[in-house]
mmCIF file of N, CA and C in Angstrom:
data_model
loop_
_atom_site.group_PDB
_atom_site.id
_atom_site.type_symbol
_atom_site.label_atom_id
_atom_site.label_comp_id
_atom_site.label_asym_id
_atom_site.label_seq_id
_atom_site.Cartn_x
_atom_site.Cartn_y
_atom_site.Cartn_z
ATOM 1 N N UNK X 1 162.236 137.936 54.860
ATOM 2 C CA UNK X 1 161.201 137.535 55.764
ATOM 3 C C UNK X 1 160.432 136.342 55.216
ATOM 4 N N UNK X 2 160.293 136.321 54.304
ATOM 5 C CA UNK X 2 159.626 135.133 53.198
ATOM 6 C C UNK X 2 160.306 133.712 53.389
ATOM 7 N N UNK X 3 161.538 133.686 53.698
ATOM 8 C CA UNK X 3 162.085 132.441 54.493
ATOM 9 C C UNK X 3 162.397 132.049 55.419
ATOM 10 N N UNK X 4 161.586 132.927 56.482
ATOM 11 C CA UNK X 4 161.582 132.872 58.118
ATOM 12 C C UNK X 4 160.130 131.911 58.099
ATOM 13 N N UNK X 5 158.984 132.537 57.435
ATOM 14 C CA UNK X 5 157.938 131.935 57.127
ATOM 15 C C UNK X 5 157.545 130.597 56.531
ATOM 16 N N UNK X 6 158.510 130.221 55.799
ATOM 17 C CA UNK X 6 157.990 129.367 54.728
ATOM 18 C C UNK X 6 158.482 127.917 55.809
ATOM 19 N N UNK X 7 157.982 126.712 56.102
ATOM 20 C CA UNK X 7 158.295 125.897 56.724
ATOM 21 C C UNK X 7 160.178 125.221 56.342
ATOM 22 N N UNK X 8 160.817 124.574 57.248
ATOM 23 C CA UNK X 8 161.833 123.832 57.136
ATOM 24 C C UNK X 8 162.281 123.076 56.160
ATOM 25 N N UNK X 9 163.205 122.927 55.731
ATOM 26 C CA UNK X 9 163.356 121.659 54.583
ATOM 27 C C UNK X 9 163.938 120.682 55.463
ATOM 28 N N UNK X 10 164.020 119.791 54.817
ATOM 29 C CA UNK X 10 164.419 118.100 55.756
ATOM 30 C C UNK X 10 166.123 118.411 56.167
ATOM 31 N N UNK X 11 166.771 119.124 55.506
ATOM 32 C CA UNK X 11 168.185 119.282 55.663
ATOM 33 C C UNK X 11 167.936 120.385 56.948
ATOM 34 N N UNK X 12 167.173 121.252 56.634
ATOM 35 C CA UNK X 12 167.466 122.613 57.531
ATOM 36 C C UNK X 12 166.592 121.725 59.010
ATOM 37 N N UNK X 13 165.771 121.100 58.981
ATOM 38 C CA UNK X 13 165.148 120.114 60.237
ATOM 39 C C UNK X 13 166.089 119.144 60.699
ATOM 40 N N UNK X 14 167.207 118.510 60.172
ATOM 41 C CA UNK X 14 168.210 117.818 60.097
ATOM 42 C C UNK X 14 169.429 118.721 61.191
ATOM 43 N N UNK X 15 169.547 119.572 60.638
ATOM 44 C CA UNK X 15 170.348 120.273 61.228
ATOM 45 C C UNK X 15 170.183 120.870 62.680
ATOM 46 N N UNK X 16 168.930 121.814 62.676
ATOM 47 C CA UNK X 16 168.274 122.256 63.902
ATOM 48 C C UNK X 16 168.168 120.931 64.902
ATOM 49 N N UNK X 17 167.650 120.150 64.481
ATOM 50 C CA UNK X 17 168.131 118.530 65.260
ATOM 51 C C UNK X 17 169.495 118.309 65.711
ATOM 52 N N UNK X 18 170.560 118.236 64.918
ATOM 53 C CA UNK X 18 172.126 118.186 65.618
ATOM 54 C C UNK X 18 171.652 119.510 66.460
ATOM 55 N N UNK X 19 171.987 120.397 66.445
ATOM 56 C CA UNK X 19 172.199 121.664 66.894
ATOM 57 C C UNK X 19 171.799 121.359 68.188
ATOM 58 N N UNK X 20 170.163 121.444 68.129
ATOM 59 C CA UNK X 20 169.236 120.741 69.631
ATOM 60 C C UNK X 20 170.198 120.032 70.581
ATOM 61 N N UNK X 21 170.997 118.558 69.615
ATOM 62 C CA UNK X 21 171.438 117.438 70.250
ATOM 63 C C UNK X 21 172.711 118.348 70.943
ATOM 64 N N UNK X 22 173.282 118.696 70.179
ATOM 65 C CA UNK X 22 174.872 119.518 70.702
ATOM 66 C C UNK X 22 174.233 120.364 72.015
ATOM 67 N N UNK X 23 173.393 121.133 71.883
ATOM 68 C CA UNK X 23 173.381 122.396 73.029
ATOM 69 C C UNK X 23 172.991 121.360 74.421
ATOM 70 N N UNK X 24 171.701 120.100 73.855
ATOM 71 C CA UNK X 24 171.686 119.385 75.216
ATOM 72 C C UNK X 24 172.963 119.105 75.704
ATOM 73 N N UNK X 25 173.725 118.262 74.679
ATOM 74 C CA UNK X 25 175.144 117.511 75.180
ATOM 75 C C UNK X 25 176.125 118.640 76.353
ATOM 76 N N UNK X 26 176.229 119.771 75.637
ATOM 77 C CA UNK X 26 176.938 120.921 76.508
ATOM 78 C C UNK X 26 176.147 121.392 78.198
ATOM 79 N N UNK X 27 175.023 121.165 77.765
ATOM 80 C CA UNK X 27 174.651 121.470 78.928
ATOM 81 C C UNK X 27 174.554 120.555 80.128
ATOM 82 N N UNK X 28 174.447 119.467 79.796
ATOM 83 C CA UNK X 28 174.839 118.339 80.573
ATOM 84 C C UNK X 28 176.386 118.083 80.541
ATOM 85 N N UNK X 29 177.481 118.191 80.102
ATOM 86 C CA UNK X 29 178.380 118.200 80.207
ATOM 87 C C UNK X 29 179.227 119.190 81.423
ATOM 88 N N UNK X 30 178.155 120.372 81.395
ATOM 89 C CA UNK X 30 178.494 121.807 82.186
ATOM 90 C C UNK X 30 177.923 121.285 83.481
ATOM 91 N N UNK X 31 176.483 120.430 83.595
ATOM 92 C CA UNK X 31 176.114 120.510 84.982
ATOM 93 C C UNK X 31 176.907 119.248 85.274
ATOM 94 N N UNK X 32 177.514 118.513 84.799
ATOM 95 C CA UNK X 32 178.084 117.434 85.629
ATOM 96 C C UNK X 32 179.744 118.029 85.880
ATOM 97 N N UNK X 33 180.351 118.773 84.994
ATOM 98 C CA UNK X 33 181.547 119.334 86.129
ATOM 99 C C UNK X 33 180.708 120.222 86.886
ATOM 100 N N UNK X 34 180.029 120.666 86.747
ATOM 101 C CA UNK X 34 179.558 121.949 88.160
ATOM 102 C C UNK X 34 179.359 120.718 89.251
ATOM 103 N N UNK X 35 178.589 119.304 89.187
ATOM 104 C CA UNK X 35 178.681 118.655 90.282
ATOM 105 C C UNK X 35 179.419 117.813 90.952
ATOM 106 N N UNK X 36 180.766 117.736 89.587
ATOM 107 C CA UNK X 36 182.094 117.166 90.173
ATOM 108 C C UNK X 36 182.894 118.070 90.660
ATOM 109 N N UNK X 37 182.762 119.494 90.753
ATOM 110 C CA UNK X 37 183.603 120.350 91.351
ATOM 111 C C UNK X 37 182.536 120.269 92.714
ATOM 112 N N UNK X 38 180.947 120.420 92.969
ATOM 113 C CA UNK X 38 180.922 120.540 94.082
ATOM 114 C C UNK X 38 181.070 119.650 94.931
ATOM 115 N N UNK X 39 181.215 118.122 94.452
ATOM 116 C CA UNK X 39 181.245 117.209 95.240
ATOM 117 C C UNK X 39 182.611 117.231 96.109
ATOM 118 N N UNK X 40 184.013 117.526 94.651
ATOM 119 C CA UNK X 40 184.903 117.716 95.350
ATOM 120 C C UNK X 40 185.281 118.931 96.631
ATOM 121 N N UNK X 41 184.423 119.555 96.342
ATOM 122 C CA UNK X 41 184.920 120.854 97.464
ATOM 123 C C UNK X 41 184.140 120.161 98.809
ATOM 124 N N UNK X 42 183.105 119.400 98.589
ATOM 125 C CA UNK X 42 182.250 118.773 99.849
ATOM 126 C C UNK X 42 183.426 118.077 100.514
ATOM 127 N N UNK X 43 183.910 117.054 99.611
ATOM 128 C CA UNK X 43 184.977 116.337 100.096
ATOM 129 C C UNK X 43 186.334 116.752 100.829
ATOM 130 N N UNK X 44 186.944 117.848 100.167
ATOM 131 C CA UNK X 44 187.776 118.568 100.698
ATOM 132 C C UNK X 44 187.510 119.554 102.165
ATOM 133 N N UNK X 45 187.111 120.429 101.769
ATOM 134 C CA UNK X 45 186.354 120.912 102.717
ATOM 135 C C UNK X 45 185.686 120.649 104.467
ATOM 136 N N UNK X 46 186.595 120.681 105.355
ATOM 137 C CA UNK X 46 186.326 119.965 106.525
ATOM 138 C C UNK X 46 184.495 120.860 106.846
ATOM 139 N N UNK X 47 183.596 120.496 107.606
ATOM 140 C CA UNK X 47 182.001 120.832 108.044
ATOM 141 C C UNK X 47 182.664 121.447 109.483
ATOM 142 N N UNK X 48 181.589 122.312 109.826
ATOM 143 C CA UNK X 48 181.979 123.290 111.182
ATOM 144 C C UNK X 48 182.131 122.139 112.577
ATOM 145 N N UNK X 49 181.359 120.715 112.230
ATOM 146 C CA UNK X 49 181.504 119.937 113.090
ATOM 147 C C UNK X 49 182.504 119.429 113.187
ATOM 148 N N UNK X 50 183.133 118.700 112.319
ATOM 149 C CA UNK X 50 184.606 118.266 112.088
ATOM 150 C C UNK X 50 186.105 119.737 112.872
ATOM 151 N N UNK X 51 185.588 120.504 112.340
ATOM 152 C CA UNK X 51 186.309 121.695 112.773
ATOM 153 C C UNK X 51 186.511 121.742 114.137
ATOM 154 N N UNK X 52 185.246 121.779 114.724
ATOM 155 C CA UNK X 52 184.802 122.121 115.785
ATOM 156 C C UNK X 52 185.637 120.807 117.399
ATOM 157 N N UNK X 53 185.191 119.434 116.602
ATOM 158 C CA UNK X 53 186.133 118.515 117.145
ATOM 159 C C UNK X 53 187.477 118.253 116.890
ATOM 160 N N UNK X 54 187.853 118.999 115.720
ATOM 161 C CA UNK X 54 189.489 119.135 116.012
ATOM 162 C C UNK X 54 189.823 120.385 116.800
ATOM 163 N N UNK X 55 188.949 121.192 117.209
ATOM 164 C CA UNK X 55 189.702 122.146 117.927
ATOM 165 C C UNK X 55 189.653 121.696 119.215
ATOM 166 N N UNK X 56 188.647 120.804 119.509
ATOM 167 C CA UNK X 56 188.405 120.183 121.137
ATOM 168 C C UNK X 56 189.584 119.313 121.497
ATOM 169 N N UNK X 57 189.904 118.274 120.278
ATOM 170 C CA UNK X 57 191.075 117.489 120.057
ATOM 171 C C UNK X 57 192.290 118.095 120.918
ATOM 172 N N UNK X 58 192.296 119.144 119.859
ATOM 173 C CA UNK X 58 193.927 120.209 119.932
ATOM 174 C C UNK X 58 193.628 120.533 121.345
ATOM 175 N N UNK X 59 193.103 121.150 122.117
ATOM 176 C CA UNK X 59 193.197 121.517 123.688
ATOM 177 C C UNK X 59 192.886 120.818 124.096
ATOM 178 N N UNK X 60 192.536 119.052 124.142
ATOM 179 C CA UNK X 60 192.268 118.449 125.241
ATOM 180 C C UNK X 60 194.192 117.769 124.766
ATOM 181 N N UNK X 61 195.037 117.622 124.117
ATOM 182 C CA UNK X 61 195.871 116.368 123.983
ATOM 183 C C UNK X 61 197.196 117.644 123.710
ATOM 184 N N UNK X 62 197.169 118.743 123.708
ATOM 185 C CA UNK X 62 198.071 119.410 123.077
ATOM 186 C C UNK X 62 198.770 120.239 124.585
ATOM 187 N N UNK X 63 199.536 120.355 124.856
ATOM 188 C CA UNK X 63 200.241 121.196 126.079
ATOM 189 C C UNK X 63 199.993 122.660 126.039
ATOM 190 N N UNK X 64 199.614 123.712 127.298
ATOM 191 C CA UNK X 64 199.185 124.940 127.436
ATOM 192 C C UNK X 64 200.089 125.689 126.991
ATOM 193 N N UNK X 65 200.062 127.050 127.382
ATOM 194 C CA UNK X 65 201.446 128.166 127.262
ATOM 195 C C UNK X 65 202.811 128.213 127.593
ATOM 196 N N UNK X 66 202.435 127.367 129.029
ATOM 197 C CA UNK X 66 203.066 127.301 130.027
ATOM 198 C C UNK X 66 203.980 126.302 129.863
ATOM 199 N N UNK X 67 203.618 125.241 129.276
ATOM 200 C CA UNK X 67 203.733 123.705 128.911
ATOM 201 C C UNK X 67 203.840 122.864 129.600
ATOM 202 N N UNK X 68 202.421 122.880 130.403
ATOM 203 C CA UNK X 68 202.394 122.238 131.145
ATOM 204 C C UNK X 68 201.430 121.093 130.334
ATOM 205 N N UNK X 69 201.448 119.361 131.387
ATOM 206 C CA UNK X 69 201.119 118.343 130.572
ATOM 207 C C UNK X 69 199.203 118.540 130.268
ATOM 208 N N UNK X 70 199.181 118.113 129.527
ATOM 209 C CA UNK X 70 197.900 118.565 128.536
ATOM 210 C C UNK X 70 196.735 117.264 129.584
ATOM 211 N N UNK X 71 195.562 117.595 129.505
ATOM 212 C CA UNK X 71 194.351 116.980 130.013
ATOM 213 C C UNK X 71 194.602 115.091 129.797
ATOM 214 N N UNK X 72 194.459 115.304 128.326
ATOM 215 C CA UNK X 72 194.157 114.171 127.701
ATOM 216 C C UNK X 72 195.428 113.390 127.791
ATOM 217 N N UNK X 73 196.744 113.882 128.018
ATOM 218 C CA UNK X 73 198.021 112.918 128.291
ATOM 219 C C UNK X 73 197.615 112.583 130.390
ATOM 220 N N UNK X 74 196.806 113.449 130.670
ATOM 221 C CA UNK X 74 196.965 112.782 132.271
ATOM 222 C C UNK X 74 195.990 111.575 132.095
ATOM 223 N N UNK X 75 194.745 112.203 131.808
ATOM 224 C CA UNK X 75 193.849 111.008 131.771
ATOM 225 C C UNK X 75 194.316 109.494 131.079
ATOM 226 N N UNK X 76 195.307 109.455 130.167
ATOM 227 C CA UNK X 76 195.904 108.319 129.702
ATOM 228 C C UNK X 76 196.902 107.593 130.934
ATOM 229 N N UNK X 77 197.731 108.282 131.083
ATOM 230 C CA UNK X 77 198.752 108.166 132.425
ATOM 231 C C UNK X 77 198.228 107.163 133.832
ATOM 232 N N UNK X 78 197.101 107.893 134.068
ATOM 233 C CA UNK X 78 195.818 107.634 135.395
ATOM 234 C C UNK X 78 194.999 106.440 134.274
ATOM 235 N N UNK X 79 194.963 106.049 133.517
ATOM 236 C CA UNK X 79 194.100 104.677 132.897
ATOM 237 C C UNK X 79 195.048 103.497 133.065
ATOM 238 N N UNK X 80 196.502 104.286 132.805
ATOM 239 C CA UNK X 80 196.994 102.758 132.583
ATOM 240 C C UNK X 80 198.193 102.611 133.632
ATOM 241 N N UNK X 81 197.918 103.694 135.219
ATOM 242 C CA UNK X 81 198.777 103.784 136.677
ATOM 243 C C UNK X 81 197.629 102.342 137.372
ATOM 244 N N UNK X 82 196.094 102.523 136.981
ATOM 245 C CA UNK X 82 194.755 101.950 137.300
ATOM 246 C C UNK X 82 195.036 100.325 136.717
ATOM 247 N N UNK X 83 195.602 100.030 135.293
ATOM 248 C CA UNK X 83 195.263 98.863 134.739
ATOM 249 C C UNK X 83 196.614 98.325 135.499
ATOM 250 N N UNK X 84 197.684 98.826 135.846
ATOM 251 C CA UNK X 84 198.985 98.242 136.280
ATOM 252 C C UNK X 84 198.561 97.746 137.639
ATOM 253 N N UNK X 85 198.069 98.806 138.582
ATOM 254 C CA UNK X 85 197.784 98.238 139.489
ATOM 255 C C UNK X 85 196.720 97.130 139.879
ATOM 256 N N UNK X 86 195.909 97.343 138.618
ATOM 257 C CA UNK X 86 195.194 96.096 138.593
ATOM 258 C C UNK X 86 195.605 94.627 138.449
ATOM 259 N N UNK X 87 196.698 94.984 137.561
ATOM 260 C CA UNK X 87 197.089 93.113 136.826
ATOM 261 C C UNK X 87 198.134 93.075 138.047
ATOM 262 N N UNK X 88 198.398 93.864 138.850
ATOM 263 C CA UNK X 88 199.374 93.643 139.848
ATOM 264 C C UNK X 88 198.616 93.311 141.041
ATOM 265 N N UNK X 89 197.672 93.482 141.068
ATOM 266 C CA UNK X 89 196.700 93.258 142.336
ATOM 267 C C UNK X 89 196.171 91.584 142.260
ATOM 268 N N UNK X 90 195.747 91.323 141.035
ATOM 269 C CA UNK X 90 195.028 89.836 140.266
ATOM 270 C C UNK X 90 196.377 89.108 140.652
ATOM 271 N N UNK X 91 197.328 89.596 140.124
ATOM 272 C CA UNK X 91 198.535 88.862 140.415
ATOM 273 C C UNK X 91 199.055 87.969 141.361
ATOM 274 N N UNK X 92 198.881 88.902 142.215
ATOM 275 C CA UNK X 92 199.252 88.876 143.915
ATOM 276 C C UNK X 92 198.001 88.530 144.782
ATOM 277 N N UNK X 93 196.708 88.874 144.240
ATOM 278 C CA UNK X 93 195.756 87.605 145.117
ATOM 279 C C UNK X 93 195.299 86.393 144.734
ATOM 280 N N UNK X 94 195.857 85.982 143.074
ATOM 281 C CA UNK X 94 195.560 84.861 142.754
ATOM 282 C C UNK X 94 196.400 83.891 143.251
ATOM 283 N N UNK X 95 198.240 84.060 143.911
ATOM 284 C CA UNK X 95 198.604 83.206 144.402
ATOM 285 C C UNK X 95 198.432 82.904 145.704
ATOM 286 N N UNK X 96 197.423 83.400 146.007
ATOM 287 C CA UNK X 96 197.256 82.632 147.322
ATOM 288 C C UNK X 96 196.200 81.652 147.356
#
């Protein structure tokens, strides 16, 4: 007990110093993979919104049970039945 008491020597203050330095170093070493693993799982990890618009995706462009043609292939079909008949219309009243 008599050398729990008695103050440090410059070696034993020397040391407790590394020691200090090491346990900071580890512990900062630990929280920066803990925040390169969470960053990566952020990254990986699709958000309920992302989710949410690929599932809208998948049933607006994807064919039913039935298999019949999907929403999003008519609405393409009907944009560009509209632009044909357009450049065909410009066509045919610009030569006159």
């Amino acid at each position: 007990m008599a050398n729990e008491e008695s103050p440090l020597t410059n070696e034993e203050r020397a040391e407790l110093e590394r020691l200090r330095a090491e346990k900071v170093a580890r512990e900062e070493r630990a929280e920066l993979e803990r925040l390169r693993a969470e960053q990566a799982r952020e990254r990986t990890a699709p958000s309920a919104d992302e989710l949410a618009a690929k599932e809208r995706a998948r049933k607006i462009m994807e064919p039913g049970e039935d298999l019949s043609m999907p929403i999003g292939q008519r609405i393409v079909l009907i944009a560009l039945a509209i632009i044909v008949i357009a450049v065909i219309a410009v066509y045919l009243f610009a030569r006159r």
